[in-house]
Coordinates of C-alpha atoms in Angstrom, one line a residue:
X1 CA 34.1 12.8 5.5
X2 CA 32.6 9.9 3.6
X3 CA 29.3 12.4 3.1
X4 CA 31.3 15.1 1.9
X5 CA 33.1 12.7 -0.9
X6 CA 29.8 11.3 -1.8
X7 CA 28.1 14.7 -2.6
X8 CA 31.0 15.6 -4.2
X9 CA 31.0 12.7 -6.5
X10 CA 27.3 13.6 -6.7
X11 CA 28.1 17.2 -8.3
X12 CA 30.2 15.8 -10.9
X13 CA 28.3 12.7 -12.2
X14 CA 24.8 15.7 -12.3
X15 CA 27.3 18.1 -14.4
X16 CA 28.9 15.6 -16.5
X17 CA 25.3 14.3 -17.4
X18 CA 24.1 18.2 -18.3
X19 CA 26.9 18.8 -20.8
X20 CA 26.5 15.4 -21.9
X21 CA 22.7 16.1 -22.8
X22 CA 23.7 20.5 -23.6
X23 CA 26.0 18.8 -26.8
X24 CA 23.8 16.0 -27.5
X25 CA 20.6 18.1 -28.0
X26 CA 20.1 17.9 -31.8
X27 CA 20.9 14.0 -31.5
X28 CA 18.0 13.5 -29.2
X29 CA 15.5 15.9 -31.0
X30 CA 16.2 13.6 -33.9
X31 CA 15.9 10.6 -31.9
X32 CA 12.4 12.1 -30.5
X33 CA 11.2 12.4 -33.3
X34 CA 11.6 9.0 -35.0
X35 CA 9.3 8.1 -32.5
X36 CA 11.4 7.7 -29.3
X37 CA 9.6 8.4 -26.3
X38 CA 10.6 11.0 -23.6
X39 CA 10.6 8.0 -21.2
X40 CA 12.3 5.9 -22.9
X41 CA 14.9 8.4 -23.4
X42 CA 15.0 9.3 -19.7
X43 CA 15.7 5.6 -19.5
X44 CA 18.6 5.7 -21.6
X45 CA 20.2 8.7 -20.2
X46 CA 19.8 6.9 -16.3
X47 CA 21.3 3.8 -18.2
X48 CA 24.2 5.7 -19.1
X49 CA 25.0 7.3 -15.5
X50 CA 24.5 4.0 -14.0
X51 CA 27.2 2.4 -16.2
X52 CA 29.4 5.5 -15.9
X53 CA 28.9 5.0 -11.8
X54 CA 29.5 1.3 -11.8
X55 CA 32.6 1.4 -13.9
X56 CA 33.8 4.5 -11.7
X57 CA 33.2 2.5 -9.0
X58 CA 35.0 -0.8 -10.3
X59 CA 37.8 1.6 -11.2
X60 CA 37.8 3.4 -7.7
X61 CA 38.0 -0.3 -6.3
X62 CA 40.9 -1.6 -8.5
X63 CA 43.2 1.3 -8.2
X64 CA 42.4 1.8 -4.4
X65 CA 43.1 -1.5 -3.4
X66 CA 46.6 -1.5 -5.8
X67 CA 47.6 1.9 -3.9
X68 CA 46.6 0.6 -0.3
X69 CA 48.2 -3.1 -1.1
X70 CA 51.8 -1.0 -2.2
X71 CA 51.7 1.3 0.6
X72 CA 50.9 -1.9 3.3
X73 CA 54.1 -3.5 1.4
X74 CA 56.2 0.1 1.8
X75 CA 54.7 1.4 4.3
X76 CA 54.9 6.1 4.2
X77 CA 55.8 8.8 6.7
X78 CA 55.8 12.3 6.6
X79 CA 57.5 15.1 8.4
X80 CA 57.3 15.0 12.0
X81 CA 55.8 11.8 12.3
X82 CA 59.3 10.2 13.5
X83 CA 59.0 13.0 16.0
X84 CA 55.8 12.1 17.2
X85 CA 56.7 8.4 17.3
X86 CA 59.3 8.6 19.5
X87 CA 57.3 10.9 22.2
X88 CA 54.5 8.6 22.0
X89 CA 56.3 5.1 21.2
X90 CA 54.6 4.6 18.0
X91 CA 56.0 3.0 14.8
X92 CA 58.1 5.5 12.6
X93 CA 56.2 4.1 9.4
X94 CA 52.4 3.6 8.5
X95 CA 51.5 0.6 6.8
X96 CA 47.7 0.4 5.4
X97 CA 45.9 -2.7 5.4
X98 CA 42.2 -3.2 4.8
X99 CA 40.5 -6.8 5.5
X100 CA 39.0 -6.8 2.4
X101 CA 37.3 -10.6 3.1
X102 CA 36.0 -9.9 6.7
X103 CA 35.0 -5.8 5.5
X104 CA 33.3 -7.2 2.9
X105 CA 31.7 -10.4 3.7
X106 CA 30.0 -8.6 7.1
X107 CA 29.2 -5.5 5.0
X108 CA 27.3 -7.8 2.4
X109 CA 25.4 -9.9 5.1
X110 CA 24.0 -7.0 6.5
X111 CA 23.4 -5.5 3.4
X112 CA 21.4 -8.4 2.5
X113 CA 19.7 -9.0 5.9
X114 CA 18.8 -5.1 5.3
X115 CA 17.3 -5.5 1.6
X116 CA 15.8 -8.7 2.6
X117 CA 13.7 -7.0 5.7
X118 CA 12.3 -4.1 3.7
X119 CA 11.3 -6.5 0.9
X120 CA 9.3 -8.1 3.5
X121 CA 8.0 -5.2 5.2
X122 CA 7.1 -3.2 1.4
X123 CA 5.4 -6.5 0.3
X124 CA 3.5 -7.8 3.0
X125 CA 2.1 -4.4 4.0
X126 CA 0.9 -4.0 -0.2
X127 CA -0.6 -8.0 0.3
X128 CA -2.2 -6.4 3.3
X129 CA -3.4 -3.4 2.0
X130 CA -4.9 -4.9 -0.9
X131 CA -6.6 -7.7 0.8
X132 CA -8.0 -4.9 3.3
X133 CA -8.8 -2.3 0.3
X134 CA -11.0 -4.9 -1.8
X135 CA -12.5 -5.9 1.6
X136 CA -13.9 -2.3 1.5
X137 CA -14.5 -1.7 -1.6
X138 CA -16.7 -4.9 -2.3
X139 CA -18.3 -3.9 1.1
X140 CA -19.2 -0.5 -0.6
X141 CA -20.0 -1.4 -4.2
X142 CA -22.5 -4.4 -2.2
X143 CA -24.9 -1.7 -0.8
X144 CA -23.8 1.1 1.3
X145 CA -22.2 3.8 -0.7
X146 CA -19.7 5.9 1.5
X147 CA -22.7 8.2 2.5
X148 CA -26.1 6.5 3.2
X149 CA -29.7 8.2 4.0
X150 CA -32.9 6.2 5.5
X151 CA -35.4 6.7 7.7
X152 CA -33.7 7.1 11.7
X153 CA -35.6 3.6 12.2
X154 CA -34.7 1.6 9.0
X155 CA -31.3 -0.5 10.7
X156 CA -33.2 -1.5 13.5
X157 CA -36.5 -2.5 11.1
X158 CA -35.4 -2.8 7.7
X159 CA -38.9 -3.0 6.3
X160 CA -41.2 -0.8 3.8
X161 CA -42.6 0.7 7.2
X162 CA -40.0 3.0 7.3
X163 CA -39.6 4.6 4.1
X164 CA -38.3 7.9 3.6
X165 CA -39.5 10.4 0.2
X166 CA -37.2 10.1 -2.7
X167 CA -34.7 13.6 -2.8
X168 CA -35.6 17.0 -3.4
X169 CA -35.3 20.3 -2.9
X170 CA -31.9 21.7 -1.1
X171 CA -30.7 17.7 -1.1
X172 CA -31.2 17.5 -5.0
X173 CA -29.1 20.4 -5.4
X174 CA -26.1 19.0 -3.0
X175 CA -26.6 15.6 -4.5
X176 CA -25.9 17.5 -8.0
X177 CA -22.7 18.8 -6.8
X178 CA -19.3 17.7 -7.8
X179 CA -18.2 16.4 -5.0
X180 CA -20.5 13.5 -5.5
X181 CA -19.5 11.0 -8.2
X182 CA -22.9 9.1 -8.0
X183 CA -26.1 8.8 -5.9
X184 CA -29.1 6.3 -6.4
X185 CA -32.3 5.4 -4.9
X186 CA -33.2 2.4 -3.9
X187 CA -36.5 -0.2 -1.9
X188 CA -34.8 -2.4 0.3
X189 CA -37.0 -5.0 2.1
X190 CA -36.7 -8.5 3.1
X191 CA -38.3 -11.2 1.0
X192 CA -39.0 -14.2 0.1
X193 CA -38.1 -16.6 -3.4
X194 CA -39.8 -19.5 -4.0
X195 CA -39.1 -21.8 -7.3
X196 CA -41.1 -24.6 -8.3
X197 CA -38.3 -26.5 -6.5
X198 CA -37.7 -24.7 -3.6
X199 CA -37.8 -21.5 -1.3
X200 CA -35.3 -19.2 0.0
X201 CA -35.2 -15.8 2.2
X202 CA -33.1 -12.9 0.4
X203 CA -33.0 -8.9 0.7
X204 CA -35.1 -7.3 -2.4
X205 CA -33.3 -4.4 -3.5
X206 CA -35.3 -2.5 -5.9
X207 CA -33.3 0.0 -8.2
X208 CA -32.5 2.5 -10.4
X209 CA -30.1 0.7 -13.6
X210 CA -28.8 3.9 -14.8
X211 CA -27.9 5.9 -11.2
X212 CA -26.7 2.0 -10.0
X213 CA -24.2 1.2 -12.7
X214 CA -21.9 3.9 -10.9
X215 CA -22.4 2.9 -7.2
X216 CA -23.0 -0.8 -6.8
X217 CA -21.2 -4.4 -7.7
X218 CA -24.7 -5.8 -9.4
X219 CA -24.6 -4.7 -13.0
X220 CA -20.8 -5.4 -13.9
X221 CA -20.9 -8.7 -12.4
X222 CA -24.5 -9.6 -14.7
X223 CA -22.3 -12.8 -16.7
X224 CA -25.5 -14.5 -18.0
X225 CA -28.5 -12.8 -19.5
X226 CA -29.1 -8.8 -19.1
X227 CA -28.7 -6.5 -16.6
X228 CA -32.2 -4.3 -15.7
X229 CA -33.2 -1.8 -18.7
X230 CA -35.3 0.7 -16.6
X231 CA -36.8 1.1 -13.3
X232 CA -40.2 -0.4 -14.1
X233 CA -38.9 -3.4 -15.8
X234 CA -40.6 -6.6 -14.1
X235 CA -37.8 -9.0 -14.6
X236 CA -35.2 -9.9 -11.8
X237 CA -31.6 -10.5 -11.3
X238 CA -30.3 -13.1 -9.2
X239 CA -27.0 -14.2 -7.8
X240 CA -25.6 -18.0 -9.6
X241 CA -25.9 -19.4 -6.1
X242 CA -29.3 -18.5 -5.2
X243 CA -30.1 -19.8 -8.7
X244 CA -28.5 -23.1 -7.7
X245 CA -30.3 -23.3 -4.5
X246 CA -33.7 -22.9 -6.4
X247 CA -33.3 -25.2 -9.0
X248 CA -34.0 -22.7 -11.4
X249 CA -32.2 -20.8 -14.2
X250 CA -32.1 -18.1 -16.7
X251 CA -35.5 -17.1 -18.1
X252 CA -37.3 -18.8 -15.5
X253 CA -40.3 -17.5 -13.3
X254 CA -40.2 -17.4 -9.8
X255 CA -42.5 -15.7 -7.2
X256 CA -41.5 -13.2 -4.5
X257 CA -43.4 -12.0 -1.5
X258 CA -43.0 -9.6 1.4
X259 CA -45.1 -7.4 3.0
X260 CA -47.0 -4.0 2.3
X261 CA -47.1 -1.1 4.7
X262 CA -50.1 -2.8 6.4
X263 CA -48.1 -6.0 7.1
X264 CA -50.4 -7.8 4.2
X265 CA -48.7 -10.1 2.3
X266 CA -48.1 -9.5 -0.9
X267 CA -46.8 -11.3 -3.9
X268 CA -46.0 -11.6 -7.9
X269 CA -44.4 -13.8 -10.0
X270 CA -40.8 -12.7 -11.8
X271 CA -38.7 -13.8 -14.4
X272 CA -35.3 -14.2 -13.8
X273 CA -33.5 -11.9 -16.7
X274 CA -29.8 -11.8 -15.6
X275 CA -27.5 -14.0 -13.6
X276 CA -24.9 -12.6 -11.6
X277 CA -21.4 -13.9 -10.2
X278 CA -20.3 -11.9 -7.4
X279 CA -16.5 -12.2 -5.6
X280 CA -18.3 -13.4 -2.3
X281 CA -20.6 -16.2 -2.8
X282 CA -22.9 -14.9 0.4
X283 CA -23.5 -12.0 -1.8
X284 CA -24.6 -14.3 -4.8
X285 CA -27.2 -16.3 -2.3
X286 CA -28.8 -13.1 -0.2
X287 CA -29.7 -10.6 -2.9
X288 CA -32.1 -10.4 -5.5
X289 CA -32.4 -6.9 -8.0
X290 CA -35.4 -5.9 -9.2
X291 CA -36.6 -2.4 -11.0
X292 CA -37.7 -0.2 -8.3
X293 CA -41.2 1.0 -10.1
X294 CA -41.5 -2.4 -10.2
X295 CA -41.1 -3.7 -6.7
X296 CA -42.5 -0.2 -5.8
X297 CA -45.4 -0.9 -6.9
X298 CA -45.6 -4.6 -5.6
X299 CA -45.2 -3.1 -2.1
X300 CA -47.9 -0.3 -2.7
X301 CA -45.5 2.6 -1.3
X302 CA -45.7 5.3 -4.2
X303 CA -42.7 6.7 -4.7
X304 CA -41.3 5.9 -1.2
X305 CA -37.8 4.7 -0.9
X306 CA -35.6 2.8 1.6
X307 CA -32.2 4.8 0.9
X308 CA -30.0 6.8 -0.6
X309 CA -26.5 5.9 -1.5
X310 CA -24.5 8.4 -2.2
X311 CA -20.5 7.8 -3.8
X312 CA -17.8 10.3 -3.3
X313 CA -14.2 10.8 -4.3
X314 CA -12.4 8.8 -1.3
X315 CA -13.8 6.4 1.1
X316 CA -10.9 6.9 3.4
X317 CA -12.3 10.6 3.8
X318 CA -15.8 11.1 3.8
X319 CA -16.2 13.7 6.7
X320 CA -16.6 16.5 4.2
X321 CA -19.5 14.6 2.3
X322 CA -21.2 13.7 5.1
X323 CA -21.1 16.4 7.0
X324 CA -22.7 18.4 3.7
X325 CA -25.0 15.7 2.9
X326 CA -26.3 15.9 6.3
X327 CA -26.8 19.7 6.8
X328 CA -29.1 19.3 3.4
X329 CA -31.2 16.0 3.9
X330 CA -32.4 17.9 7.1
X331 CA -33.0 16.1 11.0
X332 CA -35.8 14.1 10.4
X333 CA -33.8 11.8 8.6
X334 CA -30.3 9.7 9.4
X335 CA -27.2 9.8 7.3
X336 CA -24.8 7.9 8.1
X337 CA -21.1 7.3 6.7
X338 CA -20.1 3.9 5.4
X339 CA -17.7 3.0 8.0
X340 CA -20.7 3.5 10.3
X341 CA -23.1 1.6 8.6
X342 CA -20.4 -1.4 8.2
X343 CA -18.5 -1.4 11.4
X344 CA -16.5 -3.9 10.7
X345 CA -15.0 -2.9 7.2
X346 CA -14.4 0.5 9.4
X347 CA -12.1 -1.4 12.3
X348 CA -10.9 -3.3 9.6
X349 CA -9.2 0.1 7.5
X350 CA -8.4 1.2 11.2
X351 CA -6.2 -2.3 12.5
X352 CA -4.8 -1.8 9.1
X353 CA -3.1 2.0 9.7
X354 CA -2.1 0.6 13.0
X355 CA -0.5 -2.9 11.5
X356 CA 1.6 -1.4 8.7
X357 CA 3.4 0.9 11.9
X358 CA 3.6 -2.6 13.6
X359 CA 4.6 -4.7 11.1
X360 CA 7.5 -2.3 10.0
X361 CA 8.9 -1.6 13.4
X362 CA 8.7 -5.6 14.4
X363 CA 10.5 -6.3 11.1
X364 CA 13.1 -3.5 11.9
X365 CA 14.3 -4.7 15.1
X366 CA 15.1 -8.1 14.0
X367 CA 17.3 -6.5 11.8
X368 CA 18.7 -4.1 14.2
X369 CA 20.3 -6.8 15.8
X370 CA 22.4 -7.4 12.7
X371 CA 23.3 -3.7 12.3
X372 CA 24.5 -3.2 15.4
X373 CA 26.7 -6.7 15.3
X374 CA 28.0 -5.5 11.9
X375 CA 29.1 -2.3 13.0
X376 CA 30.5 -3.4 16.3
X377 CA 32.6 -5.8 14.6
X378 CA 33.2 -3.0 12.2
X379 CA 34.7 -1.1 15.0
X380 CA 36.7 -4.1 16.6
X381 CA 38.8 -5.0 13.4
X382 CA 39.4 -1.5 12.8
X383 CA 40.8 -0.4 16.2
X384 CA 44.0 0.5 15.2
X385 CA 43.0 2.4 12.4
X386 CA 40.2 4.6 14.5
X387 CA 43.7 4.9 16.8
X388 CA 45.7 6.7 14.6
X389 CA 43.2 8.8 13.4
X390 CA 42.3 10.0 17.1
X391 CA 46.2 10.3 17.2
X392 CA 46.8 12.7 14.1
X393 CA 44.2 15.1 15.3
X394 CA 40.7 13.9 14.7
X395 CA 38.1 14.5 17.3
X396 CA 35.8 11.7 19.1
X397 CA 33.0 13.7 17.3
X398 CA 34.3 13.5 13.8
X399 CA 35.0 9.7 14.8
X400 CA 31.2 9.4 16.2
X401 CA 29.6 11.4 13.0
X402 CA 32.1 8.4 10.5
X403 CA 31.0 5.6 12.0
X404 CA 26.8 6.7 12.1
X405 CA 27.4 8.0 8.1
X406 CA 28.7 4.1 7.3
X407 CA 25.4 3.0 9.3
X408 CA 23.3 5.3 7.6
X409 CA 25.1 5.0 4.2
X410 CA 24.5 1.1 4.6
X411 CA 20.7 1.4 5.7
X412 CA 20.4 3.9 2.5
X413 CA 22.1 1.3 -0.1
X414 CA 20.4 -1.5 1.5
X415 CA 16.5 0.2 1.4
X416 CA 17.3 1.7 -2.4
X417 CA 17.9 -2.0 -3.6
X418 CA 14.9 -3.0 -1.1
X419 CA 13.0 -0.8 -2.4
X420 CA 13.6 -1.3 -6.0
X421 CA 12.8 -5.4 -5.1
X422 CA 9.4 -5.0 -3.5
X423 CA 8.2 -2.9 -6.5
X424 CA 9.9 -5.4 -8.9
X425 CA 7.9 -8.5 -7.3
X426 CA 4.6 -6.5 -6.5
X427 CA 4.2 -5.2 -10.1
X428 CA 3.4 -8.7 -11.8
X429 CA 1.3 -9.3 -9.3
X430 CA -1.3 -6.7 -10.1
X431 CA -3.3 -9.0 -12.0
X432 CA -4.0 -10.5 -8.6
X433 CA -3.1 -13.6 -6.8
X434 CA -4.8 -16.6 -6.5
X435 CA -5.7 -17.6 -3.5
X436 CA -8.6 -20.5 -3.8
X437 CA -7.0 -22.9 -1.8
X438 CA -8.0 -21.2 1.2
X439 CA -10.8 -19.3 -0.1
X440 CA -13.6 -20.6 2.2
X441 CA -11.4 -19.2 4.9
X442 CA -10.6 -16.0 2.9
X443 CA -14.6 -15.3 2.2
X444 CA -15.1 -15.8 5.8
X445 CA -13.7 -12.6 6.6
X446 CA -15.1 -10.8 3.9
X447 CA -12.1 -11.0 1.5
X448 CA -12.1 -13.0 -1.9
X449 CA -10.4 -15.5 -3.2
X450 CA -8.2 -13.6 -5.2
X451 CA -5.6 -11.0 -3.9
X452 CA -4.6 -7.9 -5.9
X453 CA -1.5 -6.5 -4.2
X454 CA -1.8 -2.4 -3.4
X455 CA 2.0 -0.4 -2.9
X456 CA 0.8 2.8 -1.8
X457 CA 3.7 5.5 -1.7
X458 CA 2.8 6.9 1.8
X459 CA 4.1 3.0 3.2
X460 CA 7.2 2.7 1.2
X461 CA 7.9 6.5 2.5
X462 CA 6.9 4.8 5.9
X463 CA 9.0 2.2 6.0
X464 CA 12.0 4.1 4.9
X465 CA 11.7 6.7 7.4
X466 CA 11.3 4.4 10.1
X467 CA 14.2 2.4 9.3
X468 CA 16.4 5.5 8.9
X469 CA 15.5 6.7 12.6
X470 CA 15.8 3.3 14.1
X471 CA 19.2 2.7 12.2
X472 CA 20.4 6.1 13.5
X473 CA 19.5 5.3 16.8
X474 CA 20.6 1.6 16.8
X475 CA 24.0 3.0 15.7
X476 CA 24.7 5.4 18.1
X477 CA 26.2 2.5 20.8
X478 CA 29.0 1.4 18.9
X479 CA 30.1 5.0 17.5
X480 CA 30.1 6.1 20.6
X481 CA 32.3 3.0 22.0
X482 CA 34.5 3.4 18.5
X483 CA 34.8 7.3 20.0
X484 CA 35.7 6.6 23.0
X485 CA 39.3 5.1 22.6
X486 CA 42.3 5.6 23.7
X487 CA 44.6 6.7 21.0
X488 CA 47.7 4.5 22.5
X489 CA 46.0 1.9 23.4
X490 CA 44.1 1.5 20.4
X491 CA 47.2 1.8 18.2
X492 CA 49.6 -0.5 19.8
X493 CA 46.3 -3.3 20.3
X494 CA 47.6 -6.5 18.6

């Protein structure tokens, strides 16, 4: 019944709004174009059903509760009800009364306990998300890529012994495809950084500046000095925190040394050309950038390379470019996906899918203790009523389907202005949110210092749908007790 009513309002609010906006064309062309915009004018035409619904609805309240309050003084009857009274010993007269206190207060407590529960689940699954999201994609914009290509050997010895040649060929063509964003080359071999004050062991990444720019964290987080200008340029760019370690600083030379092919040791002095600050301060100490002709030829390897990273559209699905990139580099190399490469940051996006289901349902059945208290008392204080309408004729279906539309009704109000919450607090918070206090702990897990808050649409829909269901279900006990009464009984209960 209360569905019925409520698309029926529905119709008439939606046609009142089209004539509104059929006779007020000219008004808002003019308005458009003295520089109005259309959203803004969307706005304004939402502002104006809101305020037609909430005085409608203020209205509806005031005049309902005069007609109910003088018909629970007077009391009505119609024909054959005296009839049916005597036959069934019921009172000749009705006399409406609604507990307007105890209907109200219970309906706004679980109202609240409902908006307060999907705030919660909306904006801890978005701090979640984002702190899980940066996680990956500082763990891809470090090194990997979301498709990588070395020699098979090259994770188990990462050293210029296994060295693959640079792309060509059918691989050059796929890698020139638009499914790739970016690709890069790169020498990858550990190493070793001594200062005149002191010596440290980091990975020497040799690179390509141009290709890199799109793929890795190294040239946007360059805050003192340059960035590399080309892949034979013999300077070096170093994390702050290395630089600490060393003693050292910008413009300063510094030796590195690893070995060649033939397990000689190499070395040549560096200058330091460009500083970097990265979100993760083990990324600052263990990584040192260097042109890749350069460090190339420091190594004596040609044109040999370590890798190739390759960048796609979506981390969260790389089958496609893998499977593609694969087929073209050929078997006597590996290619690997990034979630492979970095098992953890894998599991991680994995626990994640699972939590968000977890989280949501946990939440949900703390509040569907409250639900089902609300309607049960719902259904106690209105025993008589749910009597009388079983007497006049109505079915213990049609009394079922009334009770579960209130329930769903209330979960529907109560997730709209939920809703409309979690989005109102996450949105400020897209700048990020500091979190330094704990940050040691924080960059112990991979995860900065510094949260930026993610609301994808897919876990609002999510956490909707699952609340629906559960509510439905969590409902069905007491309309099926409210159902299940006795007409007489429930009429003459004091």
């Amino acid at each position: 019944m209360y569905g019925i009513l409520i698309v029926l309002v529905a119709f008439s609010v939606l046609n009142t709004q089209l004539m509104s906006v059929l006779e007020r064309t000219k008004e808002f062309g003019i308005v458009m174009s003295l520089g109005v915009t259309p959203g803004r004018l969307g706005r304004l035409v939402l502002l104006e059903t809101t305020l037609m619904g909430t005085v409608g609805l203020v209205l509806g309240v005031i005049f309902g509760g005069a007609l109910v309050a003088w018909l629970g003084y007077h009391g009505f009857s119609y024909p054959g009800m005296e009839e049916m009274a005597g036959k069934f010993n019921l009172p000749s007269r009705i006399y409406p009364q609604v507990s307007f206190i105890g209907l109200l207060f219970g309906t706004l407590i679980m109202l609240a306990a409902i908006v307060i529960g999907v705030w919660a689940m909306i904006f801890m699954t978005a701090l979640m998300r984002g702190m899980v999201d940066d996680m990956v994609k500082d763990g891809i914009s470090v090194l990997p890529g979301h498709v990588q290509i070395h020699h098979p050997d090259f994770r188990d010895d990462p050293t210029i012994s296994n060295v693959i040649a640079p792309p060509d060929g059918q691989l050059l063509e796929v890698l020139g495809r638009p499914e790739v964003v970016a690709w890069a080359t790169r020498v990858r071999v550990p190493a070793v950084i001594s200062s005149e004050r002191d010596t440290r062991g980091v990975t020497l990444v040799g690179i390509e500046p141009v290709r890199e720019r799109g793929i890795s964290f190294v040239a946007d987080d360059v805050s003192e000095g340059r960035f590399l200008e080309s892949r034979d340029d013999r300077g070096l760019v170093v994390g702050r925190k290395l630089v600490e370690k060393l003693e050292t600083g910008l413009g300063k030379r510094v030796v590195i040394m690893s070995q060649d092919p033939e397990n000689e040791i190499v070395d040549r002095g560096f200058r330091i050309v460009g500083i970097f600050d990265s979100k993760l301060a083990q990324y600052e100490e263990g990584y040192v950038f260097g042109g890749e002709g350069a460090i190339q030829d420091l190594l004596g390897v040609g044109d040999a390379i370590s890798e190739v990273a390759i960048l796609g559209t979506d981390y969260r699905d790389v089958t496609g470019l893998h499977r593609m990139v694969a087929d073209a580099a050929g078997p006597d190399v590996e290619v690997l996906p990034w979630n492979e490469i970095d098992t953890y940051l894998g599991s991680m996006l994995a626990v994640m899918d699972g939590f968000v289901v977890v989280w949501i349902v946990v939440v949900f059945l703390a509040l569907s203790f409250g639900l089902v208290n609300t309607l049960v008392m719902a259904v106690f204080e209105r025993v008589r009523e749910i009597g009388l309408m079983l007497a006049l004729g109505m079915t213990p279906r049609n009394i079922l389907s009334q009770i579960l539309a209130e329930s769903i009704l209330l979960l529907i109000i109560g997730l709209a202005i939920g809703n409309l919450a979690a989005w109102a607090t996450i949105e400020p918070l897209k700048d990020g949110i500091d979190v330094s206090i704990v940050g040691e702990g924080m960059e112990y897990f991979g995860a900065a210092s510094v949260l930026y808050p993610a609301l994808y649409l897919k876990d609002v829909v999510l956490a909707n749908v699952i609340v629906i269901v559960l509510g439905f279900f969590a409902s069905l006990s007491p309309a099926w007790r409210a159902s299940r009464y006795d007409p007489v009984r429930a009429i003459t209960k004091v």
